[in-house]
XYZ file of C-alpha atoms in Angstrom:
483
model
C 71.641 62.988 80.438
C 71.207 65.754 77.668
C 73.110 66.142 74.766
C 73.725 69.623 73.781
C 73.294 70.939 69.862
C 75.660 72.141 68.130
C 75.091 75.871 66.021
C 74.570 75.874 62.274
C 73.659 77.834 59.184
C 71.089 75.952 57.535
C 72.114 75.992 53.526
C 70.079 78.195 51.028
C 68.531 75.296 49.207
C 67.213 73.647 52.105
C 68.953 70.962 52.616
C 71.093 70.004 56.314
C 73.641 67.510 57.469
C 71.612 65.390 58.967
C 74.351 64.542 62.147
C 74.220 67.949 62.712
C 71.306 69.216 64.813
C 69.591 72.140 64.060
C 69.391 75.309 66.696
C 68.055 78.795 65.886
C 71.493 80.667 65.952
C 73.419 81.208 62.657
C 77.079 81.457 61.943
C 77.468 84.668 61.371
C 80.577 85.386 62.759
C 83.805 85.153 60.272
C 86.915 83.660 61.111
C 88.751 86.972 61.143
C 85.777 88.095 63.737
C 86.961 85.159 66.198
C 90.393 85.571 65.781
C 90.175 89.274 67.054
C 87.326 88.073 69.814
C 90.200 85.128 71.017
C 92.762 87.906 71.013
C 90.972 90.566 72.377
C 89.206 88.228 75.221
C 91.912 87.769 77.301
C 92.482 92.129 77.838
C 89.887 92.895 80.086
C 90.073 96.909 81.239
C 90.833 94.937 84.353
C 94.670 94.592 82.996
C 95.120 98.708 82.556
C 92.769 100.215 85.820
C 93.653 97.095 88.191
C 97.455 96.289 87.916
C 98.691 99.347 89.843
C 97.363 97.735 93.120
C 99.102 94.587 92.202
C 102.069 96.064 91.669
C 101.767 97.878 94.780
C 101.079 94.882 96.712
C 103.951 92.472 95.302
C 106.399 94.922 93.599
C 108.248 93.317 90.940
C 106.849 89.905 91.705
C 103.882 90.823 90.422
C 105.075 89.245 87.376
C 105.308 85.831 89.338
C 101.070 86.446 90.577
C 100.329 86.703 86.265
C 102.246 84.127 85.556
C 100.756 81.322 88.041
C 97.127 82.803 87.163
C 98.034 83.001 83.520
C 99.562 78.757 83.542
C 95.800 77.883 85.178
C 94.451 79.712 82.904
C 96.132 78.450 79.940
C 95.085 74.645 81.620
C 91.495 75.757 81.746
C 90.791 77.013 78.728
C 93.095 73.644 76.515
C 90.083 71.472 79.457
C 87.340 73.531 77.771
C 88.897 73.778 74.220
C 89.203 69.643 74.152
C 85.121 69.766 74.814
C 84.328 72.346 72.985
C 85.873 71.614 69.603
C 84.217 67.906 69.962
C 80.757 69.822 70.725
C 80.726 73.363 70.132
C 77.355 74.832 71.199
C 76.453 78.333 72.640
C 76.080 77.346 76.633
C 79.999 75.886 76.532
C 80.956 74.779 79.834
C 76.961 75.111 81.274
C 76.504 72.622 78.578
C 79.812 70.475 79.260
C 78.641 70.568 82.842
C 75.004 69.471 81.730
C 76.241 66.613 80.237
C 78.935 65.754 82.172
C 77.378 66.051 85.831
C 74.378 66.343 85.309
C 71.582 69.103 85.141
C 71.801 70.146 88.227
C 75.341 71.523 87.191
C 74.344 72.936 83.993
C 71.680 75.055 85.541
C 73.825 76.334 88.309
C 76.824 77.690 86.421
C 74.650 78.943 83.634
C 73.180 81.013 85.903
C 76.179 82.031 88.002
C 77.887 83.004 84.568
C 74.740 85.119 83.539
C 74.488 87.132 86.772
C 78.289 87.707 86.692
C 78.186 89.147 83.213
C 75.056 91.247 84.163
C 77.008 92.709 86.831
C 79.756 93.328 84.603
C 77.628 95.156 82.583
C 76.974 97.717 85.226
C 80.651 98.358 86.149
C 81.844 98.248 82.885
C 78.721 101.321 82.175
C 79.538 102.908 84.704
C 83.519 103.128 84.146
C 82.770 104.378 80.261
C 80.287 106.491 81.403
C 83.005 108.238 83.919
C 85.460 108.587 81.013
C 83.120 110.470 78.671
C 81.558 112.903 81.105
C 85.116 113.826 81.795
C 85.138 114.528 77.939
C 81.722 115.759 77.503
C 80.442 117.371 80.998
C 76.995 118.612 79.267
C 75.936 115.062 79.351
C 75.553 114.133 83.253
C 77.108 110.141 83.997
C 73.884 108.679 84.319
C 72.971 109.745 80.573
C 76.637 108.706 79.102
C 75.690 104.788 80.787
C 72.199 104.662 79.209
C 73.715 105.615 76.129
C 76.634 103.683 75.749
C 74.052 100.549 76.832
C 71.985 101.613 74.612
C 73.692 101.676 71.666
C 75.473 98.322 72.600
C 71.962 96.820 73.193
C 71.142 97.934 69.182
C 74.237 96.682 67.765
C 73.485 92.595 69.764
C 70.294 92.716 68.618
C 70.955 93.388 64.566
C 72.561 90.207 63.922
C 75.433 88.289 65.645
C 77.506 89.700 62.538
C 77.090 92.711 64.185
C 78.684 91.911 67.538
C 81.383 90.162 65.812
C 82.381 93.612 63.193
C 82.287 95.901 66.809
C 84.507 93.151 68.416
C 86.905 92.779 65.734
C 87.616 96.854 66.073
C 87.686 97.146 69.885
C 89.828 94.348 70.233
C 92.029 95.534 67.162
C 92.173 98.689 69.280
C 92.955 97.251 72.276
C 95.655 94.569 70.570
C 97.249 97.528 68.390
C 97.503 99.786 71.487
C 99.511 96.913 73.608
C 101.670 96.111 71.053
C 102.901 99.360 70.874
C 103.026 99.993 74.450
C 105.221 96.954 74.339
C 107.381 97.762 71.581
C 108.048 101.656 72.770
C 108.737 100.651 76.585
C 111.174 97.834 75.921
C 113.587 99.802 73.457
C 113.420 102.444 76.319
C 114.325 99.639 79.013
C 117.485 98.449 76.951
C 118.245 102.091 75.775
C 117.147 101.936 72.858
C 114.691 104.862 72.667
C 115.825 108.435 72.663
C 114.469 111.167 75.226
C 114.289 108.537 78.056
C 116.119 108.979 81.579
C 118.042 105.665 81.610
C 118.502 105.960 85.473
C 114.944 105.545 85.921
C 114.095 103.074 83.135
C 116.032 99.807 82.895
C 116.149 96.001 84.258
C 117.145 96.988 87.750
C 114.363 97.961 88.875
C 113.635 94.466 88.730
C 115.961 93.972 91.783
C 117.007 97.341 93.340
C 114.322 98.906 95.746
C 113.924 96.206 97.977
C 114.948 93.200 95.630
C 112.130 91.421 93.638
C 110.298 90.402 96.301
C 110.446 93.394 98.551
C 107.248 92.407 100.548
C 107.697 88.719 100.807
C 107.053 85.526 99.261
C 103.012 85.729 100.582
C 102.828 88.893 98.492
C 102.613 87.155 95.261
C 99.271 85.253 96.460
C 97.713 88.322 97.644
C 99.002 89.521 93.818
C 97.240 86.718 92.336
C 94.231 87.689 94.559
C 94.243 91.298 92.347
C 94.546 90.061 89.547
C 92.842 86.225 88.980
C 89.381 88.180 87.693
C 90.954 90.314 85.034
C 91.369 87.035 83.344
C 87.733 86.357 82.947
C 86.517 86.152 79.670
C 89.130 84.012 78.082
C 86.594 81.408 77.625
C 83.946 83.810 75.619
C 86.121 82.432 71.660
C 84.356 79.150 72.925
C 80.289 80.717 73.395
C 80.942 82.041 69.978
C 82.915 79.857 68.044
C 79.458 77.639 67.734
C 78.137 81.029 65.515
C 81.392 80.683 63.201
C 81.470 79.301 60.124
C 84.112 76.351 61.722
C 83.212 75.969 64.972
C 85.742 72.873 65.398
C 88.483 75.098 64.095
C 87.610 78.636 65.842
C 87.817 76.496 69.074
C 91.133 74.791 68.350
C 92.489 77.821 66.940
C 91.354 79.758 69.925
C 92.568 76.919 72.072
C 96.570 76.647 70.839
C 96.861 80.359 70.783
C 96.040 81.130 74.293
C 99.770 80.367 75.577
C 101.526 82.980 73.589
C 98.567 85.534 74.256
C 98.421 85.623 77.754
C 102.402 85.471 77.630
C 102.531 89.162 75.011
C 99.730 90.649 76.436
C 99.639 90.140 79.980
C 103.261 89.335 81.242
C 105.096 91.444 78.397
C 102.948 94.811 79.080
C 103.583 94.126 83.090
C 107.105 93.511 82.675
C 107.803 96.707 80.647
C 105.881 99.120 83.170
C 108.026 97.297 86.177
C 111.102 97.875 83.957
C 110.601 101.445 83.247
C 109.608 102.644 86.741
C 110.703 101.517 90.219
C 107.402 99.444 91.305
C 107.248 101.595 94.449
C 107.110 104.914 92.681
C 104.378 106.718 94.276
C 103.375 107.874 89.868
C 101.715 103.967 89.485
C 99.232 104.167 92.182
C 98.164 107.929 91.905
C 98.135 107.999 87.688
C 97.134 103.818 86.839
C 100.553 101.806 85.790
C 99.949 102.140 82.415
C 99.526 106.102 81.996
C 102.350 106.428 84.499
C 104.972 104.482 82.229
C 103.646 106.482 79.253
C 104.223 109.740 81.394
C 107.772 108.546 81.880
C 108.640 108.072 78.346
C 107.899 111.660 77.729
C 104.774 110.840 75.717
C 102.511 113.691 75.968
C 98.774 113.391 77.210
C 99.604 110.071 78.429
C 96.576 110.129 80.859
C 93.930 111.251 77.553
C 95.552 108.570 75.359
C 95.480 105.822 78.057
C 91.693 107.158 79.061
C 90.749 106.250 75.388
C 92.167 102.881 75.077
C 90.202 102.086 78.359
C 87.405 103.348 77.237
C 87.424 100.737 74.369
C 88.436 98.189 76.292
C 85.226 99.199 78.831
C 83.142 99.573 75.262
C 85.000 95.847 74.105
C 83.986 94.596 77.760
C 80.788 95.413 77.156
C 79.926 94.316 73.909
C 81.012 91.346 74.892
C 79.372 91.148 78.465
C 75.756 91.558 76.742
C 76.441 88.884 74.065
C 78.204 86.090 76.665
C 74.969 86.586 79.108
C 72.656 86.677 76.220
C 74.206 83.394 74.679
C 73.668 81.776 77.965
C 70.676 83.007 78.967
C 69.700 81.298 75.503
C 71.365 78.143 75.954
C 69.772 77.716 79.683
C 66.263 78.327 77.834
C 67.167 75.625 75.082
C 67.705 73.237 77.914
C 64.511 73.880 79.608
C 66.423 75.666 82.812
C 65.232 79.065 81.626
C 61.684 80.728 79.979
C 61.221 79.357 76.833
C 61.045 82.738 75.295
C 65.229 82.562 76.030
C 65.364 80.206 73.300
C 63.703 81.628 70.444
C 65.603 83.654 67.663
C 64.804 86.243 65.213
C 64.928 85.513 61.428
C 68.229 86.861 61.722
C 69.191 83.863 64.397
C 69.257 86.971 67.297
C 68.014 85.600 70.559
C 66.004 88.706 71.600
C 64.846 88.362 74.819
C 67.488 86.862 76.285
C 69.021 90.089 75.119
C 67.111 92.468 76.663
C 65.974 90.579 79.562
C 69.825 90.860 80.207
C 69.893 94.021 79.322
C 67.065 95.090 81.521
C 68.972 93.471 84.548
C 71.739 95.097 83.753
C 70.081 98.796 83.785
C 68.927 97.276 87.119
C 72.219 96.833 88.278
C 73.226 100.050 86.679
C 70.883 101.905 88.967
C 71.915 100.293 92.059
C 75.244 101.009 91.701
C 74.279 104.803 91.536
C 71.297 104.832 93.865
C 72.773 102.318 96.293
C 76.795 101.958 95.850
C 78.146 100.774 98.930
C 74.874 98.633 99.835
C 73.251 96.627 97.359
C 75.353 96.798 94.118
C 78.501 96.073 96.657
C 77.086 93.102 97.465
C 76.048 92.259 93.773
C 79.902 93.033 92.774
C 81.076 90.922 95.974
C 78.702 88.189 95.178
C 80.176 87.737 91.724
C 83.834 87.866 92.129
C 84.240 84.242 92.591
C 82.027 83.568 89.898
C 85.711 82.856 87.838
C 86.846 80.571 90.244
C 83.619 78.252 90.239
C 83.588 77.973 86.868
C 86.795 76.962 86.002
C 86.234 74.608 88.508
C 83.179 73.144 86.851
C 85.682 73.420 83.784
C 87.516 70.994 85.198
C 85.772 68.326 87.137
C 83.370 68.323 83.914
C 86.382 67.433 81.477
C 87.338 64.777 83.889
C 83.933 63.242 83.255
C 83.704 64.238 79.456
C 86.542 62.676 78.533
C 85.823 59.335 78.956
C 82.258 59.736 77.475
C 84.158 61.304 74.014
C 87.039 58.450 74.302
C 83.693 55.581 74.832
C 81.557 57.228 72.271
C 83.240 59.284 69.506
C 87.634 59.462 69.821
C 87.998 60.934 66.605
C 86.098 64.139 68.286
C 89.207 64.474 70.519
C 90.763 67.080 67.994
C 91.955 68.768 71.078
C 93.372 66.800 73.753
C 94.594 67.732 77.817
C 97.816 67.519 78.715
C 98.869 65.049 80.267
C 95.325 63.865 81.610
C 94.338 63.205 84.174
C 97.083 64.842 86.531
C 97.104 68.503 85.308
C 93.558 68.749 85.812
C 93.732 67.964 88.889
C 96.671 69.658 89.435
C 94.457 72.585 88.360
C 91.555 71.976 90.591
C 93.816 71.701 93.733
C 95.338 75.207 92.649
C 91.504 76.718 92.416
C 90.600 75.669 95.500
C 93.419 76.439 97.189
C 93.215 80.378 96.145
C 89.864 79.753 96.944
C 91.111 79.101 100.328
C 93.850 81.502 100.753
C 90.819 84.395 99.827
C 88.935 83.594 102.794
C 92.094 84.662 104.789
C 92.109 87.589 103.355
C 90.642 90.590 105.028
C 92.557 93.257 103.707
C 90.928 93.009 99.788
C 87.835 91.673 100.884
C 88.794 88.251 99.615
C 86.960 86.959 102.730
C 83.474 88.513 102.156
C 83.641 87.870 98.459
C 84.231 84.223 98.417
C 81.627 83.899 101.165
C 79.033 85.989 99.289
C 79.690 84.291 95.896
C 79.467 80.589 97.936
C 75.716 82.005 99.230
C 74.818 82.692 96.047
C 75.885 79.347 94.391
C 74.132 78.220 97.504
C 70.504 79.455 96.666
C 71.482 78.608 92.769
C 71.943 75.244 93.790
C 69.110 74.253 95.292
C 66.919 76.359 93.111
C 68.420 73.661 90.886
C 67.540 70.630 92.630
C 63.927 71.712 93.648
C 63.433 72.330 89.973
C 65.082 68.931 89.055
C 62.716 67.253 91.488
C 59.378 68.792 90.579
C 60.317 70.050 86.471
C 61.149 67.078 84.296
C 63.774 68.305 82.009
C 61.837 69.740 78.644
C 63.540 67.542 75.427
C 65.635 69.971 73.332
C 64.929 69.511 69.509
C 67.325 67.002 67.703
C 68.894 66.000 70.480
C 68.439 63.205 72.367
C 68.833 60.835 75.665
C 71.907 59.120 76.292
């Protein structure tokens, strides 16, 4: 068993804390950079372009589908906080897992993260590229997507500082823009705000129009079907709290402040657009929920203004996608389950090539999904969706393990602690795998193919893995050692 190193600035005159060992990143991400990266992390575009077919599909109750994926989530990511703030280190869970169930582990959700995020990439081109062609026709789609990846690419690879200024102003974007949103609708939902028709906006459309569960109980399952993914990337404060200048903190910070950010964000923007507009109005599914609830407060060019707060989120998305696959991709090379080449850094601490080796798949998966959408970048996209789901799942069964080794070999690590372990984590894992389950009933949203997909996929990942355990002994990682 491996233990993983921690990230580090090494200090000017040379000298290092010897229990801390040494790695080629630096921390140079500021603590007001992961504040706005925790923050910003957990609004994917996923929350503006996606909730209209959740709302569709469970009316009201939607709220009940966020909720239950938001609590999980909230379990997850205090599982991954306790192991991260006792080791922080760029491959976070992949590393947890490495240590915790062996390599095996470690080299299959590394790489199931990696080719999620490179996948990402491509939608999250392609969705920017849409929005700016609509702004700037002269420039064909294709050309907006290189360009936007292009530019993204440039900013990764000038220093993690970089990454972390572009963050902080996406997110501050994205966080400024929701607040608002939240703010405006609910004084027009209690009356408050001039202009609005009150016989459209108010808390009865809560109930009225075929009650709060108008299509059944089931409904909010197939709700948290739609909506489970747009959480992903709540764990990213945890890949790059190790390039802070506190990686214990960032991570706790991080860690404590997920609760009341999922609750504003997520379940405070859904509840005002179900409070200003009857779910079933026919607005939310042809305009996006979020443009039609501007559109009813009177707010003009509701569709531009919601078009550019989407685009940053895409831009956000991305910025983020390329530095999360990178950081792996890195952290998988540092462990000897990826080229070596992964693991080497600039003089700035930039991994390079695991930059643009992701970036390069990425402009792969770019193409395909304009060469070959309904083929083979459908089956990338369907092959990833229950990427999420696996690795929370790792996320748990790892801190099961972990815990015992941190309680047996260093307690005063355990800064952050579970609740109530052991029984909410497994409380968590039987919820996983029983949306897991539920999705393969599911026909409808192509739950069924996508779980299947992802499970062949983990498949082939998995015994890659073993093969390469059997015939690769495991390369030693500098200043770390066996335990």
């Amino acid at each position: 068993m491996t233990s993983q190193p921690t990230l580090t600035t090494e200090p000017e005159d040379g000298s290092a804390d010897p229990s801390r060992p040494r790695s080629g990143l630096q921390a140079g991400l500021k603590n007001r950079h992961l504040t706005m990266i925790a923050i910003g992390g957990v609004i994917g575009a996923g929350l503006f372009v996606g909730s209209s077919s959740g709302i569709a599909t469970a009316g009201p109750g939607i709220l009940l589908s966020y909720a239950l994926v938001g609590t999980l989530v909230v379990l997850v990511m205090r599982m991954l906080g306790e192991m991260s703030a006792a080791n922080p280190t760029s491959g976070s869970f992949s590393a947890h897992a490495d240590r915790a169930l062996g390599p095996w582990a470690g080299f299959s959700i590394g790489w199931l993260y990696w080719f999620f995020w490179v996948v990402v990439l491509a939608v999250e081109a392609t969705a920017g590229a849409k929005i700016l062609e609509g702004w700037i026709p002269a420039v064909p789609q294709w050309g907006w997507a290189l360009i936007v990846m292009i530019v993204l690419t440039a900013t990764n690879l000038a220093s993690v500082g970089s990454y972390g200024e572009f963050e902080f102003w996406f997110a501050g974007i994205k966080v400024v823009a929701i607040a608002a949103f939240i703010v405006v609708g609910g004084l027009a939902v209690f009356g408050l705000l001039p202009g609005v028709d009150s016989d459209q906006a108010g808390l009865g459309n809560l109930t009225e129009h075929g009650g709060f569960l108008p299509n059944g109980p089931g409904a909010v399952l197939t709700g948290v079907l739609l909506v489970v993914f747009s959480f992903m990337g709540s764990e990213i404060p945890t890949l790059a709290a190790g390039e802070s200048e506190d990686p214990q903190r960032a991570v706790t910070k991080a860690t404590n402040s997920i609760i009341w950010r999922i609750a504003v964000f997520y379940l405070g923007s859904i509840f005002v657009v179900v409070t200003l507009l009857p779910w079933d109005a026919r607005s939310i599914v042809d305009e996006g929920s979020y443009v039609a609830a501007l559109d009813s407060l009177g707010i003009p060019n509701a569709g531009e203004i919601m078009n550019f707060i989407v685009l940053t989120s895409v831009l956000s998305c991305l910025n983020s996608g390329l530095y999360t696959a990178s950081r792996m991709a890195f952290s998988l090379g540092e462990r000897g389950d990826a080229p070596k080449a992964f693991a080497r850094t600039t003089r700035r601490g930039v991994p390079q090539t695991a930059i643009l080796s992701s970036v390069v798949f990425g402009f792969v998966a770019v193409f395909f999904n304009y060469k070959f959408p309904d083929t083979v970048f459908l089956f990338l996209l369907n092959s990833s969706g229950a990427v999420a789901l696996l690795v929370w799942l790792v996320i748990c069964f790892s801190q099961l393990r972990l815990r015992r080794i941190i309680q047996a070999e260093t307690p005063e690590k355990l800064v952050v602690r579970m609740w109530l372990y052991p029984y909410l984590t497994w409380a968590a894992v039987a919820v996983i795998v029983f949306v897991l389950g539920y999705m393969l009933t599911d026909t409808e949203h192509d739950g069924r193919s996508t779980v299947l997909l992802t499970l062949l996929v983990a498949a082939v990942v998995l015994a890659v893995a073993f093969v390469k355990q059997r015939i690769t002994p495991r390369r030693a990682v500098a200043g770390t050692g066996k335990s």
